[in-house]
mmCIF file with all atom_site columns, C-alpha atoms in Angstrom:
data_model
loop_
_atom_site.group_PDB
_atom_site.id
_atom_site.type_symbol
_atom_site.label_atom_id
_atom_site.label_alt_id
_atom_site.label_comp_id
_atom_site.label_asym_id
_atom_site.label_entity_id
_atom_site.label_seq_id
_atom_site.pdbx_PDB_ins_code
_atom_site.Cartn_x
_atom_site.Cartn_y
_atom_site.Cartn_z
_atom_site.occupancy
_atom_site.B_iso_or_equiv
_atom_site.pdbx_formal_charge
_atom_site.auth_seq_id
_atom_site.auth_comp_id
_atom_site.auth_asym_id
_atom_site.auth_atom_id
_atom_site.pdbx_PDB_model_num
ATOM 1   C CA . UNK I 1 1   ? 168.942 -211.476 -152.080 1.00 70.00 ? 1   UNK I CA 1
ATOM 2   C CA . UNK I 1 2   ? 166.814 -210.959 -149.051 1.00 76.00 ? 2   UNK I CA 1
ATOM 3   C CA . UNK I 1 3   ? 165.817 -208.057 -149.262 1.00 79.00 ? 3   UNK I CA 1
ATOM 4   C CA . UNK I 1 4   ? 164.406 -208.830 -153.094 1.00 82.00 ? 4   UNK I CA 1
ATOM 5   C CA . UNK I 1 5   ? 162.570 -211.577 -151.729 1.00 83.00 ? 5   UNK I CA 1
ATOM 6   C CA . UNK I 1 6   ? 160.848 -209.145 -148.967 1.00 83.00 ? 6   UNK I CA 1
ATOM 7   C CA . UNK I 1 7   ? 160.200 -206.934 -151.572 1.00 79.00 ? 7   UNK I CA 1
ATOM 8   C CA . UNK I 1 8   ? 158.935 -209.273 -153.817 1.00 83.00 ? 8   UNK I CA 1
ATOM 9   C CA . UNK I 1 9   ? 157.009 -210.557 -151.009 1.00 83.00 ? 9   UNK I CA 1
ATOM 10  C CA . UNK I 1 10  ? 155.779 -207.140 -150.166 1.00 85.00 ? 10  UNK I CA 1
ATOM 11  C CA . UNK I 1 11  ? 154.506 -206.201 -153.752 1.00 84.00 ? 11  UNK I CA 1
ATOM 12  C CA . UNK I 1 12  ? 152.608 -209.484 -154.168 1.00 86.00 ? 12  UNK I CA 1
ATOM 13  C CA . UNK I 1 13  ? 150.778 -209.373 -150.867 1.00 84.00 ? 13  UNK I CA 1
ATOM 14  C CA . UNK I 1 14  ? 149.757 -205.879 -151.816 1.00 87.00 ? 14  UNK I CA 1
ATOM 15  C CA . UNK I 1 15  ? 148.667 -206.651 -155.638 1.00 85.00 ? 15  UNK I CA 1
ATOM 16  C CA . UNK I 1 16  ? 147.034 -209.463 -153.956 1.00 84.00 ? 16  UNK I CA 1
ATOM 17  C CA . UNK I 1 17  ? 144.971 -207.288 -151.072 1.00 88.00 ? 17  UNK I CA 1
ATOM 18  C CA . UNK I 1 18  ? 144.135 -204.502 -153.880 1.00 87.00 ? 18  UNK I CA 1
ATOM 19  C CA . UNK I 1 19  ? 142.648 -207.546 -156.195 1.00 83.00 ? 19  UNK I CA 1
ATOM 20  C CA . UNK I 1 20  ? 140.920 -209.026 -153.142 1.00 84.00 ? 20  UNK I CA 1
ATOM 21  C CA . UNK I 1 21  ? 139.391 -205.118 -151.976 1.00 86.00 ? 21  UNK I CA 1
ATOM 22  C CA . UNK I 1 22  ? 138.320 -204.927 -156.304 1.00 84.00 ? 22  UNK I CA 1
ATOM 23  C CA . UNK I 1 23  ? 136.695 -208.037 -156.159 1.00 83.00 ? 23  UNK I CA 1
ATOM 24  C CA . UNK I 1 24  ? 134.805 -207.354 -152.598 1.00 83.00 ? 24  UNK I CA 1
ATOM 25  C CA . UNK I 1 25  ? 133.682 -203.933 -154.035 1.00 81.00 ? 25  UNK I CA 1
ATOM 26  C CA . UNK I 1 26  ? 132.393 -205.010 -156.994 1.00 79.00 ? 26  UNK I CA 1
ATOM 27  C CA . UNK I 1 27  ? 129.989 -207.787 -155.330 1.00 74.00 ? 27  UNK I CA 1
ATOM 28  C CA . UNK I 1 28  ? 129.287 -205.449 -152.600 1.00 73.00 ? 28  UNK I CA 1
ATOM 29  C CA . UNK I 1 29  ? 127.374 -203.619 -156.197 1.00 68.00 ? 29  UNK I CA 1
ATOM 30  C CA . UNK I 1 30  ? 126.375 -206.682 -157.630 1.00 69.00 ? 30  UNK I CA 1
ATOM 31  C CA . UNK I 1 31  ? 124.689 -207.614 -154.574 1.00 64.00 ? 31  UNK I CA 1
ATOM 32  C CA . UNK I 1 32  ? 123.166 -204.335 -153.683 1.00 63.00 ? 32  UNK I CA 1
ATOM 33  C CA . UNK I 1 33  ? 121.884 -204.162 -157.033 1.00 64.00 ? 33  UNK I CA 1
ATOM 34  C CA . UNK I 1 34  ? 120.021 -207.319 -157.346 1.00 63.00 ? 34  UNK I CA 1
ATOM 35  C CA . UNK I 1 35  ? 118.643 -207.058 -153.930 1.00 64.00 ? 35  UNK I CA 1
ATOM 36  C CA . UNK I 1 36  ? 116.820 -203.785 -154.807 1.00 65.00 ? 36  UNK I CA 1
ATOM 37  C CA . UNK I 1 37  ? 115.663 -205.236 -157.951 1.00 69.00 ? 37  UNK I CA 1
ATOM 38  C CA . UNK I 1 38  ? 114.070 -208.410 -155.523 1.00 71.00 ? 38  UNK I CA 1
ATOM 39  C CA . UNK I 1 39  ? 113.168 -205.599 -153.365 1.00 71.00 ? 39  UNK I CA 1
ATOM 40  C CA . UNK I 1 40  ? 111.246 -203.682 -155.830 1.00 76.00 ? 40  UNK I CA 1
ATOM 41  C CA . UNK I 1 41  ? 109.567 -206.900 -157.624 1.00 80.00 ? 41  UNK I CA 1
ATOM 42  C CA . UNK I 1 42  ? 108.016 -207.897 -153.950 1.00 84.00 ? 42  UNK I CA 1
ATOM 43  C CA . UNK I 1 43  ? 105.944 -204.027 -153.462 1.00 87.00 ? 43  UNK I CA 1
ATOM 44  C CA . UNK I 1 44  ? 105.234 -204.343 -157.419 1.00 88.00 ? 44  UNK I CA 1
ATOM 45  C CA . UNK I 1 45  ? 103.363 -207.699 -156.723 1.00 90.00 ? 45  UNK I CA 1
ATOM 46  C CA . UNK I 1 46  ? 101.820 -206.070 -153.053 1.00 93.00 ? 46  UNK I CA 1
ATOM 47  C CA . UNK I 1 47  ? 100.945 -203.104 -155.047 1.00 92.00 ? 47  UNK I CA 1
ATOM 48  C CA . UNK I 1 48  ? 99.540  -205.082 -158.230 1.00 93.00 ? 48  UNK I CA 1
ATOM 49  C CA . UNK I 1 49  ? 97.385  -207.094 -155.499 1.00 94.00 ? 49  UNK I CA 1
ATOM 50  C CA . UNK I 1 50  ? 96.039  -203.928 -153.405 1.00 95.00 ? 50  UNK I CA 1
ATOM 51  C CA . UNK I 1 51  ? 95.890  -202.338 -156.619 1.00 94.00 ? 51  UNK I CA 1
ATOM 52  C CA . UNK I 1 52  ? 92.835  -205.412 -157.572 1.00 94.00 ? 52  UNK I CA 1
ATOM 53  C CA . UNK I 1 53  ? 91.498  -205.345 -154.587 1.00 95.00 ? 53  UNK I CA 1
ATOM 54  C CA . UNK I 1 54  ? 90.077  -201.965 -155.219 1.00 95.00 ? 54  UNK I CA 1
ATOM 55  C CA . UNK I 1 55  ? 89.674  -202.267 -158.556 1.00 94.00 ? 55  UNK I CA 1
ATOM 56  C CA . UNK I 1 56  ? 87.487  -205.129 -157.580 1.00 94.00 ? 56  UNK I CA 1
ATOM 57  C CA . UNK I 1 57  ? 85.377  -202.499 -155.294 1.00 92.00 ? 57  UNK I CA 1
ATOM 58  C CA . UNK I 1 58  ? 85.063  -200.410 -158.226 1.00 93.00 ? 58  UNK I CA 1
ATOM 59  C CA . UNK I 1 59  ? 83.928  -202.819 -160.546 1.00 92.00 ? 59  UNK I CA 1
ATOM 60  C CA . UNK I 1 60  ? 80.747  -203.166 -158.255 1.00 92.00 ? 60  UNK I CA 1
ATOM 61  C CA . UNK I 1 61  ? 80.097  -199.406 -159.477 1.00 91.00 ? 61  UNK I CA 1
ATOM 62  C CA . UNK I 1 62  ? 81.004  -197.904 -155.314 1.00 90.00 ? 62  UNK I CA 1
ATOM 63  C CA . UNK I 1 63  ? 82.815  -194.237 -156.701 1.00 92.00 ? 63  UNK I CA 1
ATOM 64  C CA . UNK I 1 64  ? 86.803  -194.009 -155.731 1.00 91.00 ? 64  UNK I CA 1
ATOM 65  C CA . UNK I 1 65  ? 85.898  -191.198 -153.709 1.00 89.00 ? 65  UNK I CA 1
ATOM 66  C CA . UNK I 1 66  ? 83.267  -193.368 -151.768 1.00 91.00 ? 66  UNK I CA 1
ATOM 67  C CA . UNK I 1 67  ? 85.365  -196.466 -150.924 1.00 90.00 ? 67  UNK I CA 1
ATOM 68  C CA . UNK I 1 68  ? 84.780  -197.717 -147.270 1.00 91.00 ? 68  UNK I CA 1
ATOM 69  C CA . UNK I 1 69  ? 87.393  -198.672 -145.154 1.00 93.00 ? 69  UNK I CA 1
ATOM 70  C CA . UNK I 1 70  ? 90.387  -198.491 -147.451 1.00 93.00 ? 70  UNK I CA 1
ATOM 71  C CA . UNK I 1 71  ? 92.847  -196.462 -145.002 1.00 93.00 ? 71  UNK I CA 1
ATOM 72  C CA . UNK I 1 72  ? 92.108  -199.734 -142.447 1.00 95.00 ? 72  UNK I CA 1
ATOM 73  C CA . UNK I 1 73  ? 93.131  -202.080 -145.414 1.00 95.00 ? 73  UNK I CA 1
ATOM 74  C CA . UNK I 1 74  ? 96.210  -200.321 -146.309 1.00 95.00 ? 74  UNK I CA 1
ATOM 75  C CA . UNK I 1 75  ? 97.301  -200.360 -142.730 1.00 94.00 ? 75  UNK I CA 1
ATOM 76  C CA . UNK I 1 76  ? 96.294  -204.277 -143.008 1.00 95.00 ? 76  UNK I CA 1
ATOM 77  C CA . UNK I 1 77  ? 98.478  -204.764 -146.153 1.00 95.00 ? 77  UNK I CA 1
ATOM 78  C CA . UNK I 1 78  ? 101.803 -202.518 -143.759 1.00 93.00 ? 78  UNK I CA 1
ATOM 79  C CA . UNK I 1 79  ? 101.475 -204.260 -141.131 1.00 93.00 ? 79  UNK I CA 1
ATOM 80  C CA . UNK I 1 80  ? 101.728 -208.055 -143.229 1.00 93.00 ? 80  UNK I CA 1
ATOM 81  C CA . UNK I 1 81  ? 104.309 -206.222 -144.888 1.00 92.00 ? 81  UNK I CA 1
ATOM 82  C CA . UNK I 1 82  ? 106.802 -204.255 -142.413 1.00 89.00 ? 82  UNK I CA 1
ATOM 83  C CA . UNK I 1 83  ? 109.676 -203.187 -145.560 1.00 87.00 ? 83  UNK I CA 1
ATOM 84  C CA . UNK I 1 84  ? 106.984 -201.033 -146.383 1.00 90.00 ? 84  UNK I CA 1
ATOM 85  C CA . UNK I 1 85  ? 107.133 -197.299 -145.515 1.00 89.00 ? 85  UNK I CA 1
ATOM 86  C CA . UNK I 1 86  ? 103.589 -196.031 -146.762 1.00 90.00 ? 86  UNK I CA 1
ATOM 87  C CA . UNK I 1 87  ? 100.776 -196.988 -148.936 1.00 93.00 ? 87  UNK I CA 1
ATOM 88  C CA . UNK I 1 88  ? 98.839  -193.779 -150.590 1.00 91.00 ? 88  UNK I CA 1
ATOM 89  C CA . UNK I 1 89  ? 96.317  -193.395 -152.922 1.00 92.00 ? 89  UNK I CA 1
ATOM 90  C CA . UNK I 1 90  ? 95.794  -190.261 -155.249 1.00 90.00 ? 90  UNK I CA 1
ATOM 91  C CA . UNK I 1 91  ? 92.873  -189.424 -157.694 1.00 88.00 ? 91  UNK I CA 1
ATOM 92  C CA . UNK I 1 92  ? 93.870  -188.690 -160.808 1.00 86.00 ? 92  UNK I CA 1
ATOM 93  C CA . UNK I 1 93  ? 94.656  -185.463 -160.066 1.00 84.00 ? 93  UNK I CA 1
ATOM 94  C CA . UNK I 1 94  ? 97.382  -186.125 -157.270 1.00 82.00 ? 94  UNK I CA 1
ATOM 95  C CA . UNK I 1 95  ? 94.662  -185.457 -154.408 1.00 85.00 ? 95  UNK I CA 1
ATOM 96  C CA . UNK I 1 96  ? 95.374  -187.991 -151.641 1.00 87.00 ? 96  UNK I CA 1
ATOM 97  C CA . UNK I 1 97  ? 92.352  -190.262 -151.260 1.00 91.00 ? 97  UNK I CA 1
ATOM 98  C CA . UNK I 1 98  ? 93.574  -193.103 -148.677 1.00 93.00 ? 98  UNK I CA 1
ATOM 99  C CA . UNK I 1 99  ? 96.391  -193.735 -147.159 1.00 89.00 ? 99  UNK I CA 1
ATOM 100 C CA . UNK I 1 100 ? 98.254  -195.440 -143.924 1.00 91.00 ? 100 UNK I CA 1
ATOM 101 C CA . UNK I 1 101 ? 98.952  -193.610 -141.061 1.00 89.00 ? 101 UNK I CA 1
ATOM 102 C CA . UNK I 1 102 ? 101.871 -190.609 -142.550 1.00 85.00 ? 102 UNK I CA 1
ATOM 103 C CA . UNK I 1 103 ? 102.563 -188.506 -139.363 1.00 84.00 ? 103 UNK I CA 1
ATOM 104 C CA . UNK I 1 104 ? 105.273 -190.658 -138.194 1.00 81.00 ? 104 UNK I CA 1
ATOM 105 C CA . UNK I 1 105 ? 106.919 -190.867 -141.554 1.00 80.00 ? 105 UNK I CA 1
ATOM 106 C CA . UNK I 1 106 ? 110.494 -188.518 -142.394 1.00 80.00 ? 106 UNK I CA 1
ATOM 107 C CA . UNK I 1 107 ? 109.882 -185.952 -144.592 1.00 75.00 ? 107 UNK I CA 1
ATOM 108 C CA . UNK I 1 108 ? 106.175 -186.671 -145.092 1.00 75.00 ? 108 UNK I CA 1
ATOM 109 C CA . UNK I 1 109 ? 105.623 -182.870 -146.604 1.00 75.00 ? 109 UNK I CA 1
ATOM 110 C CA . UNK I 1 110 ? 108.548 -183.682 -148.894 1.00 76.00 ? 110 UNK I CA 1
ATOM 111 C CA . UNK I 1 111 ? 107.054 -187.085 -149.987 1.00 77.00 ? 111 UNK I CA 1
ATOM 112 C CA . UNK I 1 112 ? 103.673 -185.890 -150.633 1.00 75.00 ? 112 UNK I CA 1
ATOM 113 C CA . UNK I 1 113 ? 104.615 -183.247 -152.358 1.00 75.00 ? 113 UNK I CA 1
ATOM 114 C CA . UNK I 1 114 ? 106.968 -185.174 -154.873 1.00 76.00 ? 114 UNK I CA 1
ATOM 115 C CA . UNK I 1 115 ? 104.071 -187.761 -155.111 1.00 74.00 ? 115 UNK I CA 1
ATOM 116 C CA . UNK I 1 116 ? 101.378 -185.197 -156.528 1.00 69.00 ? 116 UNK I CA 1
ATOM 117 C CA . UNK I 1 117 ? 104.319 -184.299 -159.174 1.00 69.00 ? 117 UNK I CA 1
ATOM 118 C CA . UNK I 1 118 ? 104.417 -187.850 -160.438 1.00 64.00 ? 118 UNK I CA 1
ATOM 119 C CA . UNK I 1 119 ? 100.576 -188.679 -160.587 1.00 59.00 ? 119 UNK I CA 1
ATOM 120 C CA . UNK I 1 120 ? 100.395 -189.824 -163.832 1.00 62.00 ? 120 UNK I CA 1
ATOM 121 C CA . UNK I 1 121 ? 104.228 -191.499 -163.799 1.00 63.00 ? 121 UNK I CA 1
ATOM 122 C CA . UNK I 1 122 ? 104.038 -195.028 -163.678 1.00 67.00 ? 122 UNK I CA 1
ATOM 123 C CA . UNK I 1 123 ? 107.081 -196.968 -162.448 1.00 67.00 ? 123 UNK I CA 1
ATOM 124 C CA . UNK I 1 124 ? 109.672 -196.201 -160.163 1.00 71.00 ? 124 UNK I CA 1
ATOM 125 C CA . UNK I 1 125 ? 111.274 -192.794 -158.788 1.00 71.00 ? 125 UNK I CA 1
ATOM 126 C CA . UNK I 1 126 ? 112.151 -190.615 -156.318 1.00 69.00 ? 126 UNK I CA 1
ATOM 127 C CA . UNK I 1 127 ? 110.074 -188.742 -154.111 1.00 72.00 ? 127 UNK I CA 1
ATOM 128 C CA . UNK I 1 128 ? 111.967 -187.085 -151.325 1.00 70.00 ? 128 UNK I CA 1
ATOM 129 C CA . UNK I 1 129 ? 113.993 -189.786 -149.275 1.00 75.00 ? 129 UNK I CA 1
ATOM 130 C CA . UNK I 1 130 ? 111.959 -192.803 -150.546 1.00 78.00 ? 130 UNK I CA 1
ATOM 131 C CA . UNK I 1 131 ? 112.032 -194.896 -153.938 1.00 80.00 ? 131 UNK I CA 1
ATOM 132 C CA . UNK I 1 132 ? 108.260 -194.815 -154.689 1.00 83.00 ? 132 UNK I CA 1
ATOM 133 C CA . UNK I 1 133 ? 106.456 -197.413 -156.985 1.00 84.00 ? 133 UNK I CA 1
ATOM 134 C CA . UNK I 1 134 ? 103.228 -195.858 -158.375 1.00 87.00 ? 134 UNK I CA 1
ATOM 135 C CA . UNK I 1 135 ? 100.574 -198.292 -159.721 1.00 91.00 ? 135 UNK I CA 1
ATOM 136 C CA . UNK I 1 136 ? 97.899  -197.390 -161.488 1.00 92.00 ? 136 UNK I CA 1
ATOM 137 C CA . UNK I 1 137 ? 94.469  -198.214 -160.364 1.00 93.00 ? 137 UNK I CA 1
ATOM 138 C CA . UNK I 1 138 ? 91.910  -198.412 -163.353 1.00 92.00 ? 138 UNK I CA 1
ATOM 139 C CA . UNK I 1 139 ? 88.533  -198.708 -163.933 1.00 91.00 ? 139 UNK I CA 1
ATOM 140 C CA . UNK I 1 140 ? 87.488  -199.872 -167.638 1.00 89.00 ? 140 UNK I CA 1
ATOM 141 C CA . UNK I 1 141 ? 91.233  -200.091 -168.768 1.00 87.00 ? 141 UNK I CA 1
ATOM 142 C CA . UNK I 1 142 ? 91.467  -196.840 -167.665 1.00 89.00 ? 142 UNK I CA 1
ATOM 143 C CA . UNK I 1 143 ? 93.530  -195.194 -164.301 1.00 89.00 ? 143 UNK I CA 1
ATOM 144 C CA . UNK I 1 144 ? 91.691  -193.130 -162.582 1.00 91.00 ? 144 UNK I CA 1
ATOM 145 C CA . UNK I 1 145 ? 93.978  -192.938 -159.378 1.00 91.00 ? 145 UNK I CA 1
ATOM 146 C CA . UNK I 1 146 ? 97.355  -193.957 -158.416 1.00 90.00 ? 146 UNK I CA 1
ATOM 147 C CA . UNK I 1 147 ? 98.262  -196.187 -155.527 1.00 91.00 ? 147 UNK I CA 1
ATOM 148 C CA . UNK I 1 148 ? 101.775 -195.196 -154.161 1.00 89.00 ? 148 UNK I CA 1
ATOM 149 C CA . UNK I 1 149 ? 103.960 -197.631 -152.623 1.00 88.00 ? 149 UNK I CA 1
#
C-alpha cells in the first residue's frame, strides 16, 4: 500500500512539474511576443516623428540631398533613445544619405547591404542581425527616401 501511495505520489508531482514547465514556456512566448510588438510600436512612433521632422525641412523646398545637419539630429534622436541601434537614411535608390555614427555597429557591411535590398519595403524585416523598421519619408504624398530604424 506504500509503495502505491509513493508512486502515486511520484506520478502526480511529475504531471504536476511538466504542467507547471508548459505553462512557464508558454508565457515565456506570450511575453516575448508582446514585448517586441511594444518594442516595435515605440521606433515606429520615433521613426514617424524623425520621419516629420524632415519632411518638415523639405516642405520649405531645401533638396534631400542638401539637408544640413541631419547626421547630428539622428545622433540627437540615439542618444534620447538608447534601444536604438542605428538611424539611416537612403534616397530612393538605397544610397545612404544620413545616418548615426555605423563603425561601431556588428555587421555594419551586412546591415547596409540588406538595407539597400529593401529600399522601397515598408514595414518590418530583417537585415543582417537587426529587425529594421523602414519609414518612408515623402515629399507631396510621395517617398522619396527611406529612414531606417
Amino acid at each position: 500500500m506504500r509503495a502505491i501511495r509513493r508512486d502515486l505520489f511520484i506520478l502526480t508531482a511529475l504531471v504536476l512539474m511538466l504542467a507547471a514547465a508548459f505553462v512557464s514556456f508558454r508565457a515565456g512566448l506570450y511575453a516575448e511576443e508582446h514585448l517586441v510588438k511594444e518594442r516595435l510600436g515605440v521606433q515606429r512612433e520615433i521613426g514617424l516623428s524623425v520621419a516629420a521632422v524632415i519632411e518638415k525641412a523639405l516642405s520649405y523646398g531645401v533638396p534631400f540631398e542638401r539637408l544640413v545637419d541631419v547626421d547630428r539630429y539622428l545622433e540627437a534622436v540615439k542618444q534620447d533613445n538608447p534601444e536604438l541601434d542605428y538611424l539611416i537614411v537612403l534616397d530612393r535608390n538605397g544610397t545612404q544619405r544620413y545616418s548615426t555614427e555605423l563603425r561601431a555597429l556588428e555587421g555594419r557591411s551586412v546591415l547596409l547591404g540588406a538595407l539597400s535590398r529593401l529600399a522601397e519595403n515598408e514595414g518590418v524585416a530583417v537585415a543582417g542581425q537587426y529587425f529594421n523598421m523602414a519609414i518612408p519619408i515623402k515629399l507631396n504624398y510621395r517617398p522619396i527616401g527611406w529612414l531606417h530604424i
